[in-house]
Every structure is written in C-alpha cells, then in structure tokens.
Short mmCIF file of C-alpha atoms in Angstrom, two decimals:
data_model
loop_
_atom_site.label_atom_id
_atom_site.label_comp_id
_atom_site.label_asym_id
_atom_site.label_seq_id
_atom_site.Cartn_x
_atom_site.Cartn_y
_atom_site.Cartn_z
CA UNK H 1 -13.59 12.40 9.11
CA UNK H 2 -15.87 10.81 6.42
CA UNK H 3 -18.91 10.57 6.71
CA UNK H 4 -20.33 6.94 5.03
CA UNK H 5 -23.91 6.92 3.90
CA UNK H 6 -25.46 4.79 1.31
CA UNK H 7 -23.98 1.21 0.07
CA UNK H 8 -23.46 0.91 -3.96
CA UNK H 9 -22.70 -2.56 -4.26
CA UNK H 10 -24.35 -5.76 -4.36
CA UNK H 11 -21.18 -7.88 -4.40
CA UNK H 12 -20.15 -8.89 -1.31
CA UNK H 13 -16.63 -8.68 -2.02
CA UNK H 14 -16.41 -5.61 -3.38
CA UNK H 15 -17.40 -2.70 -0.75
CA UNK H 16 -18.44 0.97 -2.47
CA UNK H 17 -20.14 4.39 -0.48
CA UNK H 18 -21.63 7.29 -1.10
CA UNK H 19 -19.58 9.46 1.98
CA UNK H 20 -19.14 13.45 2.16
CA UNK H 21 -15.36 14.07 3.23
CA UNK H 22 -14.64 17.48 3.66
CA UNK H 23 -17.80 18.87 2.64
CA UNK H 24 -17.24 16.97 -0.56
CA UNK H 25 -20.11 14.25 -2.14
CA UNK H 26 -17.02 11.22 -2.56
CA UNK H 27 -17.10 7.47 -3.33
CA UNK H 28 -15.33 5.10 -0.65
CA UNK H 29 -13.65 1.93 -1.57
CA UNK H 30 -12.36 -0.99 -0.21
CA UNK H 31 -12.17 -4.99 -1.08
CA UNK H 32 -12.78 -7.90 1.21
CA UNK H 33 -11.90 -10.43 -1.16
CA UNK H 34 -14.00 -13.21 0.75
CA UNK H 35 -17.79 -13.50 0.37
CA UNK H 36 -19.29 -12.74 3.71
CA UNK H 37 -21.27 -15.95 5.24
CA UNK H 38 -22.43 -16.92 8.64
CA UNK H 39 -20.28 -19.97 8.86
CA UNK H 40 -16.60 -17.70 8.64
CA UNK H 41 -14.96 -18.02 11.66
CA UNK H 42 -14.72 -14.43 13.91
CA UNK H 43 -10.74 -15.39 13.25
CA UNK H 44 -11.38 -14.38 9.35
CA UNK H 45 -11.34 -11.09 9.43
CA UNK H 46 -8.18 -9.89 11.02
CA UNK H 47 -6.40 -13.34 9.03
CA UNK H 48 -7.14 -11.53 6.10
CA UNK H 49 -5.74 -8.31 7.23
CA UNK H 50 -2.18 -10.51 7.74
CA UNK H 51 -2.32 -11.30 4.43
CA UNK H 52 -3.10 -8.01 3.33
CA UNK H 53 -0.77 -6.23 4.68
CA UNK H 54 2.08 -8.38 3.95
CA UNK H 55 4.45 -6.94 1.78
CA UNK H 56 7.59 -5.45 1.70
CA UNK H 57 8.58 -6.98 4.89
CA UNK H 58 10.48 -5.04 7.76
CA UNK H 59 14.01 -4.27 6.72
CA UNK H 60 13.21 -3.85 2.82
CA UNK H 61 15.48 -1.02 1.24
CA UNK H 62 13.49 2.02 -0.58
CA UNK H 63 15.74 0.26 -3.81
CA UNK H 64 14.10 -3.02 -2.76
CA UNK H 65 11.15 -1.67 -3.17
CA UNK H 66 11.51 0.73 -6.07
CA UNK H 67 11.79 -2.88 -7.70
CA UNK H 68 9.37 -4.65 -6.20
CA UNK H 69 7.24 -2.46 -7.70
CA UNK H 70 8.34 -2.42 -10.94
CA UNK H 71 8.59 -6.28 -11.58
CA UNK H 72 4.48 -6.13 -10.44
CA UNK H 73 3.57 -3.38 -13.09
CA UNK H 74 5.63 -5.10 -15.39
CA UNK H 75 3.48 -7.85 -14.71
CA UNK H 76 0.40 -6.95 -14.38
CA UNK H 77 1.31 -2.91 -17.63
CA UNK H 78 4.01 -5.39 -19.16
CA UNK H 79 7.27 -4.70 -20.11
CA UNK H 80 6.97 -1.18 -21.35
CA UNK H 81 10.18 1.82 -21.19
CA UNK H 82 7.33 4.35 -19.63
CA UNK H 83 6.69 2.13 -16.32
CA UNK H 84 10.00 3.89 -14.33
CA UNK H 85 7.80 7.25 -14.56
CA UNK H 86 4.49 5.22 -13.06
CA UNK H 87 7.24 3.77 -10.01
CA UNK H 88 7.83 6.75 -9.59
CA UNK H 89 4.31 8.62 -8.96
CA UNK H 90 3.09 5.75 -6.82
CA UNK H 91 6.59 6.31 -4.86
CA UNK H 92 5.55 9.72 -4.53
CA UNK H 93 2.25 8.93 -4.07
CA UNK H 94 3.39 6.01 -0.85
CA UNK H 95 4.40 9.31 1.13
CA UNK H 96 1.28 10.08 2.13
CA UNK H 97 2.75 12.54 5.21
CA UNK H 98 4.81 14.37 2.96
CA UNK H 99 7.55 13.61 5.10
CA UNK H 100 10.37 12.89 1.61
CA UNK H 101 10.85 9.37 3.10
CA UNK H 102 8.96 6.43 2.86
CA UNK H 103 8.35 4.20 6.61
CA UNK H 104 7.41 0.39 6.03
CA UNK H 105 3.71 1.59 7.33
CA UNK H 106 3.66 3.83 3.99
CA UNK H 107 5.11 0.99 1.75
CA UNK H 108 2.33 -1.45 3.01
CA UNK H 109 -0.34 0.47 2.09
CA UNK H 110 0.77 1.93 -0.89
CA UNK H 111 1.31 -2.10 -2.19
CA UNK H 112 -2.66 -3.06 -1.22
CA UNK H 113 -3.68 -0.39 -2.97
CA UNK H 114 -1.59 -1.80 -6.65
CA UNK H 115 -3.17 -5.23 -5.87
CA UNK H 116 -7.11 -3.31 -6.39
CA UNK H 117 -7.53 -3.20 -9.94
CA UNK H 118 -9.12 -0.23 -10.14
CA UNK H 119 -6.16 1.44 -8.48
CA UNK H 120 -4.06 0.39 -10.53
CA UNK H 121 -6.00 1.76 -13.26
CA UNK H 122 -6.57 5.36 -11.59
CA UNK H 123 -2.55 6.37 -11.74
CA UNK H 124 -2.54 4.70 -15.64
CA UNK H 125 -5.36 6.65 -16.49
CA UNK H 126 -5.79 10.26 -16.91
CA UNK H 127 -8.00 11.99 -14.94
CA UNK H 128 -9.79 13.08 -17.73
CA UNK H 129 -12.44 10.19 -18.01
CA UNK H 130 -12.01 8.38 -14.48
CA UNK H 131 -12.52 9.47 -11.09
CA UNK H 132 -10.10 11.82 -9.62
CA UNK H 133 -8.36 10.02 -5.77
CA UNK H 134 -8.94 11.98 -3.59
CA UNK H 135 -7.31 9.96 -0.31
CA UNK H 136 -6.51 6.63 1.39
CA UNK H 137 -6.58 4.91 4.28
CA UNK H 138 -4.34 1.08 3.88
CA UNK H 139 -6.51 -0.82 0.87
CA UNK H 140 -8.92 1.71 1.54
CA UNK H 141 -9.27 4.56 -0.87
CA UNK H 142 -11.37 7.61 -1.36
CA UNK H 143 -12.71 9.65 -5.22
CA UNK H 144 -14.93 12.16 -6.25
CA UNK H 145 -18.29 10.96 -6.15
CA UNK H 146 -20.81 9.41 -8.65
CA UNK H 147 -21.26 11.03 -11.80
CA UNK H 148 -25.10 11.07 -12.81
CA UNK H 149 -25.86 7.67 -14.68
CA UNK H 150 -26.10 7.73 -18.24
CA UNK H 151 -28.84 4.27 -18.09
CA UNK H 152 -32.20 5.03 -16.27
CA UNK H 153 -32.70 1.80 -16.13
CA UNK H 154 -29.57 1.29 -13.75
CA UNK H 155 -32.59 3.05 -11.17
CA UNK H 156 -34.23 -0.53 -11.33
CA UNK H 157 -33.70 -2.89 -9.08
CA UNK H 158 -31.45 -5.96 -10.53
CA UNK H 159 -33.66 -8.36 -11.31
CA UNK H 160 -36.43 -6.68 -12.41
CA UNK H 161 -33.71 -5.09 -15.56
CA UNK H 162 -33.55 -8.03 -17.83
CA UNK H 163 -37.03 -7.59 -18.05
CA UNK H 164 -37.18 -4.49 -19.94
CA UNK H 165 -38.26 -4.65 -23.68
CA UNK H 166 -34.99 -3.38 -25.70
CA UNK H 167 -38.15 -1.29 -27.00
CA UNK H 168 -38.75 0.73 -23.20
CA UNK H 169 -35.33 0.68 -22.61
CA UNK H 170 -34.64 3.84 -25.66
CA UNK H 171 -37.86 5.10 -24.56
CA UNK H 172 -37.27 5.17 -21.08
CA UNK H 173 -33.59 6.57 -22.15
CA UNK H 174 -35.36 9.80 -24.48
CA UNK H 175 -37.74 10.73 -21.23
CA UNK H 176 -34.96 10.09 -18.68
CA UNK H 177 -31.36 11.27 -19.97
CA UNK H 178 -29.57 14.35 -21.29
CA UNK H 179 -30.69 16.05 -24.46
CA UNK H 180 -30.06 14.56 -27.76
CA UNK H 181 -27.18 17.72 -28.41
CA UNK H 182 -26.01 16.60 -24.54
CA UNK H 183 -25.73 13.15 -25.45
CA UNK H 184 -23.62 13.66 -28.38
CA UNK H 185 -21.04 15.66 -26.06
CA UNK H 186 -20.61 12.94 -23.54
CA UNK H 187 -20.13 10.40 -26.75
CA UNK H 188 -17.70 12.32 -27.14
CA UNK H 189 -15.66 12.34 -24.15
CA UNK H 190 -16.71 8.26 -24.56
CA UNK H 191 -14.64 8.37 -28.01
CA UNK H 192 -11.38 10.17 -26.26
CA UNK H 193 -11.79 7.86 -23.72
CA UNK H 194 -11.10 4.42 -26.02
CA UNK H 195 -8.31 6.28 -27.88
CA UNK H 196 -6.73 6.65 -24.68
CA UNK H 197 -7.34 2.69 -23.76
CA UNK H 198 -6.04 2.07 -27.31
CA UNK H 199 -3.35 4.73 -27.12
CA UNK H 200 -2.62 5.53 -22.86
CA UNK H 201 1.32 5.98 -21.30
CA UNK H 202 0.76 3.13 -20.29
CA UNK H 203 0.64 0.25 -22.03
CA UNK H 204 -3.35 -0.85 -23.97
CA UNK H 205 -6.49 -1.86 -21.80
CA UNK H 206 -9.90 -3.87 -22.56
CA UNK H 207 -13.39 -2.62 -21.65
CA UNK H 208 -14.83 -5.83 -20.35
CA UNK H 209 -18.24 -4.96 -19.61
CA UNK H 210 -19.47 -2.38 -22.09
CA UNK H 211 -23.25 -1.06 -20.79
CA UNK H 212 -24.69 2.20 -20.60
CA UNK H 213 -24.63 1.51 -16.90
CA UNK H 214 -20.57 2.41 -16.99
CA UNK H 215 -20.94 5.10 -19.22
CA UNK H 216 -20.78 8.53 -16.35
CA UNK H 217 -21.31 12.39 -17.26
CA UNK H 218 -20.33 15.06 -14.88
CA UNK H 219 -23.17 18.10 -14.24
CA UNK H 220 -21.51 19.80 -17.54
CA UNK H 221 -21.93 16.54 -19.32
CA UNK H 222 -18.11 15.63 -19.70
CA UNK H 223 -17.66 11.98 -20.01
CA UNK H 224 -16.75 9.86 -16.74
CA UNK H 225 -15.92 6.46 -16.75
CA UNK H 226 -18.66 5.34 -14.04
CA UNK H 227 -16.30 1.88 -13.09
CA UNK H 228 -13.04 0.90 -14.24
CA UNK H 229 -13.55 -2.23 -12.33
CA UNK H 230 -14.16 -3.74 -15.52
CA UNK H 231 -11.08 -2.75 -17.03
CA UNK H 232 -8.55 -4.54 -17.81
CA UNK H 233 -4.77 -4.62 -18.90
CA UNK H 234 -3.72 -6.29 -22.02
CA UNK H 235 -1.50 -7.83 -20.50
CA UNK H 236 -3.91 -9.33 -17.86
CA UNK H 237 -6.45 -10.58 -20.14
CA UNK H 238 -3.65 -12.74 -22.90
CA UNK H 239 -2.33 -13.98 -19.75
CA UNK H 240 -5.98 -14.99 -18.32
CA UNK H 241 -5.91 -16.60 -22.71
CA UNK H 242 -3.02 -17.99 -22.89
CA UNK H 243 -2.89 -21.88 -23.73
CA UNK H 244 -6.84 -21.88 -22.02
CA UNK H 245 -8.57 -25.20 -23.28
CA UNK H 246 -11.43 -24.49 -25.16
CA UNK H 247 -14.91 -25.97 -26.90
CA UNK H 248 -16.16 -22.88 -27.64
CA UNK H 249 -15.31 -19.40 -27.96
CA UNK H 250 -17.62 -18.45 -24.96
CA UNK H 251 -14.91 -20.98 -23.24
CA UNK H 252 -12.60 -17.48 -23.78
CA UNK H 253 -14.30 -14.98 -21.87
CA UNK H 254 -12.77 -12.42 -19.58
CA UNK H 255 -14.55 -10.46 -17.65
CA UNK H 256 -18.52 -10.50 -19.15
CA UNK H 257 -17.57 -9.57 -23.44
CA UNK H 258 -13.59 -9.97 -23.19
CA UNK H 259 -13.75 -13.18 -26.25
CA UNK H 260 -11.28 -14.94 -28.21
CA UNK H 261 -11.88 -17.05 -30.68
CA UNK H 262 -11.20 -21.03 -29.66
CA UNK H 263 -8.80 -22.65 -31.70
CA UNK H 264 -10.96 -26.07 -32.46
CA UNK H 265 -7.96 -28.27 -33.54
CA UNK H 266 -5.50 -27.21 -30.74
CA UNK H 267 -8.61 -26.54 -28.23
CA UNK H 268 -6.87 -23.94 -27.17
CA UNK H 269 -7.95 -20.03 -26.85
CA UNK H 270 -6.47 -17.43 -29.59
CA UNK H 271 -4.70 -14.15 -28.30
CA UNK H 272 -6.71 -11.52 -30.19
CA UNK H 273 -9.83 -11.24 -28.87
CA UNK H 274 -13.50 -11.36 -31.11
CA UNK H 275 -13.98 -7.80 -31.00
CA UNK H 276 -12.73 -4.00 -29.68
CA UNK H 277 -13.31 -1.76 -27.50
CA UNK H 278 -14.65 0.63 -30.22
CA UNK H 279 -17.12 -1.97 -32.26
CA UNK H 280 -18.59 -3.21 -28.25
CA UNK H 281 -18.78 0.99 -27.66
CA UNK H 282 -20.30 1.91 -31.27
CA UNK H 283 -22.95 -0.81 -30.81
CA UNK H 284 -24.17 0.84 -27.13
CA UNK H 285 -23.49 4.33 -29.42
CA UNK H 286 -26.63 3.14 -31.58
CA UNK H 287 -29.34 2.86 -28.81
CA UNK H 288 -27.38 5.87 -27.43
CA UNK H 289 -27.66 8.11 -29.73
CA UNK H 290 -30.04 7.33 -32.95
CA UNK H 291 -33.53 7.85 -31.00
CA UNK H 292 -34.01 11.52 -30.67
CA UNK H 293 -30.69 12.54 -33.38
CA UNK H 294 -31.47 15.38 -36.05
CA UNK H 295 -33.01 14.27 -39.04
CA UNK H 296 -29.82 15.81 -40.92
CA UNK H 297 -27.26 13.74 -39.34
CA UNK H 298 -28.80 10.46 -38.39
CA UNK H 299 -28.60 7.99 -41.76
CA UNK H 300 -25.09 9.55 -41.91
CA UNK H 301 -23.93 8.40 -38.49
CA UNK H 302 -26.16 5.47 -38.51
CA UNK H 303 -24.18 4.61 -41.70
CA UNK H 304 -20.90 5.23 -39.67
CA UNK H 305 -22.05 2.95 -36.33
CA UNK H 306 -23.08 0.01 -38.82
CA UNK H 307 -19.22 0.26 -40.57
CA UNK H 308 -17.66 0.71 -36.99
CA UNK H 309 -19.51 -2.21 -35.37
CA UNK H 310 -18.29 -4.84 -37.43
CA UNK H 311 -14.70 -3.40 -37.49
CA UNK H 312 -12.77 -7.44 -35.87
CA UNK H 313 -9.97 -7.41 -32.91
CA UNK H 314 -7.01 -8.51 -35.56
CA UNK H 315 -3.99 -7.08 -34.69
CA UNK H 316 -3.65 -6.39 -38.37
CA UNK H 317 -6.86 -4.52 -38.90
CA UNK H 318 -6.03 -2.41 -35.27
CA UNK H 319 -4.15 -0.13 -36.27
CA UNK H 320 -4.95 2.49 -38.72
CA UNK H 321 -8.41 1.40 -39.41
CA UNK H 322 -9.51 2.13 -36.16
CA UNK H 323 -7.85 4.96 -36.08
CA UNK H 324 -9.39 6.35 -38.88
CA UNK H 325 -12.60 5.57 -37.97
CA UNK H 326 -13.14 6.39 -34.93
CA UNK H 327 -11.81 9.89 -35.80
CA UNK H 328 -14.71 9.94 -38.73
CA UNK H 329 -17.07 9.70 -35.76
CA UNK H 330 -16.32 12.28 -33.70
CA UNK H 331 -15.54 14.63 -36.28
CA UNK H 332 -19.25 13.65 -36.95
CA UNK H 333 -20.48 14.47 -33.85
CA UNK H 334 -18.44 17.32 -33.01
CA UNK H 335 -19.20 19.68 -36.22
CA UNK H 336 -23.10 19.27 -35.51
CA UNK H 337 -22.47 20.92 -31.87
CA UNK H 338 -19.92 22.50 -31.86
CA UNK H 339 -20.11 26.60 -32.06
CA UNK H 340 -23.97 26.25 -30.02
CA UNK H 341 -24.02 26.62 -26.27
CA UNK H 342 -23.62 22.23 -25.87
CA UNK H 343 -19.80 23.01 -27.41
#
C-alpha cells in the first residue's frame, strides 16, 4: 500500500510525488509521455499503456531477452566490456517475485522501466550519491524520499526565481543554508559524484542541467543528487550532436547546458563539449563555498575554483588535468574539516 502525498513536478509529462511506503518517506515517479490536454481523446491513456508494454512479445526466450537488453544498453551507454554484468543485474531485478524465473509480465515491466532515463542511471551509478531505488510496479518506481535541497530559492514560485538578483541568492544561501563546514562536506560529495560520472563502471555521463536545485543532501550532510533526469550518458549526447546542422554553438545544446562548438565551415556540431562536468560544478561551488569560507582558506580556494572553471572539454585535456584539479580541491576542503565533528 502506497500513500500518495504532494505533487513535486511542474512538467505534465513527468509525474513525481512525495509519498509514504512501509513507514518510510519516499518519492514516487512515473512517466506520461504525452502532455495531457483537454483535447486528449478518452482512449489516449489505454493506447499509451499498450505501446509502453509492447516488448518483449509472447514467446521471447530468456536468451533473446538477454540479447535484447544488451543491445538496448549498448545503444544507450556505448559498447562497454562491463555491460554483460549490468544485463545480469537487470535480469536479477526483473524477477520481482523472486521465484528464480522471469515471466512475460516481469520482462515487460523491467523493459518499460529501462526506457526511463533516470531508472537507467539509478542502475548504472553507485547508490552513494543518488536516491536508492526501493521498488517498482510496471513503469512506476519508488526511491528514497527527496533529499534536503541546497538551493533555498527553490521554495519560491518558479516565475519569481529569475527575478532574484544574484546577490540575494548568495545572501539566501548564507542565511538559510547549512554552516560552512557542512557545505564543504556536501561539496566533497558532489566532487566525488563528478569523479564517478567521469570514471563510472558503465561509461561516462554528462550533467546537462548544473544548478544548485539538483544538489541535495541527507540529514548527515552527505551529498545526494536531487534529480538524475538531466544526467545523460555520453553515447546519447554524442548521438544527438553527430551531424547536427548548426549556425551557432547554441544550436549544439543538449539539455540545458551540455554545449558543443559549431564548426562554422561545415555547419555541423563538433563532438567534444565546450565545458566538462567539473568546470560547471566549480562555477556552482564558487557561489556555494566562497561566501562564509574561513579567511585562511578563501584565497587559495578562490584560486583553485577559478582554475577549475577554465577547464575545457577537449578529450586531450580531460584525463590527467581534470583528475589533478579535482584531487587538489577535495584535499583542500577535506584538510579543513577532517578531525572535526563535521567529518
């Protein structure tokens, strides 16, 4: 029995609710692909359901379903040697009633879940920095409750948010946000998450909406990504950019801020992103960490964050340089809070 509470999404095609399940605060998520409108025919919803649960078809063997799942993961995450292990996890999960076999209904349910970008990411990333998956039914799934938000402007109505001057954003952050050492601990978790996106077991991922609204944390101030919906596998971003016609780099934008350069001569998008995850996160951290930072740390921290924001997404620069910058930042913050109650 699931108790539904408040609606948490303003997007009609994406249904997100807070709720209560087995005595725990949970988040309930289900997708409705078409925005509902007054002209929608009454048979639209049932037809949608038939399309959603159309695969696999009756008579599909478990071997064929395994191959189907592997092909789907290759198309979405890239051709990686670690994918067979992920297929094993999907099949294990598909056995919802734990009777050591996967029925057609179970296979259809897990296939429908895999079509949800966030569900695919919850399977691909470690549980440390994302809300844990607790259960599912059809393409509806339940995760741990929404973590505390780091952006206090989020409580304002969406229309008012852009009207707030940046100075007021910073002031809100200092008045209402956690104490600076707790913010440093959350920032270390965010940097570890960036590390995982770059060196994950199942490929590289890009953060395509880098805002403080997505930076959440637990009651112990451990970082939790509030929304994985805008995190995309590298394969999906490259597929979107490949051969795409453009006049300016703005035409080569995936999500909100995954932007690639436009080759003005060929009028096609290039493959490398202008700004890597780390540079975008460091821009966020300047506003998040510099206000209220200890005086003996502020100058060094400001300098390192400035260096970090200038990193480019060119593949030649990424590997060693990024790891070094990330490691320096984590060490600097950790030295300040280690051996205190905040660690």
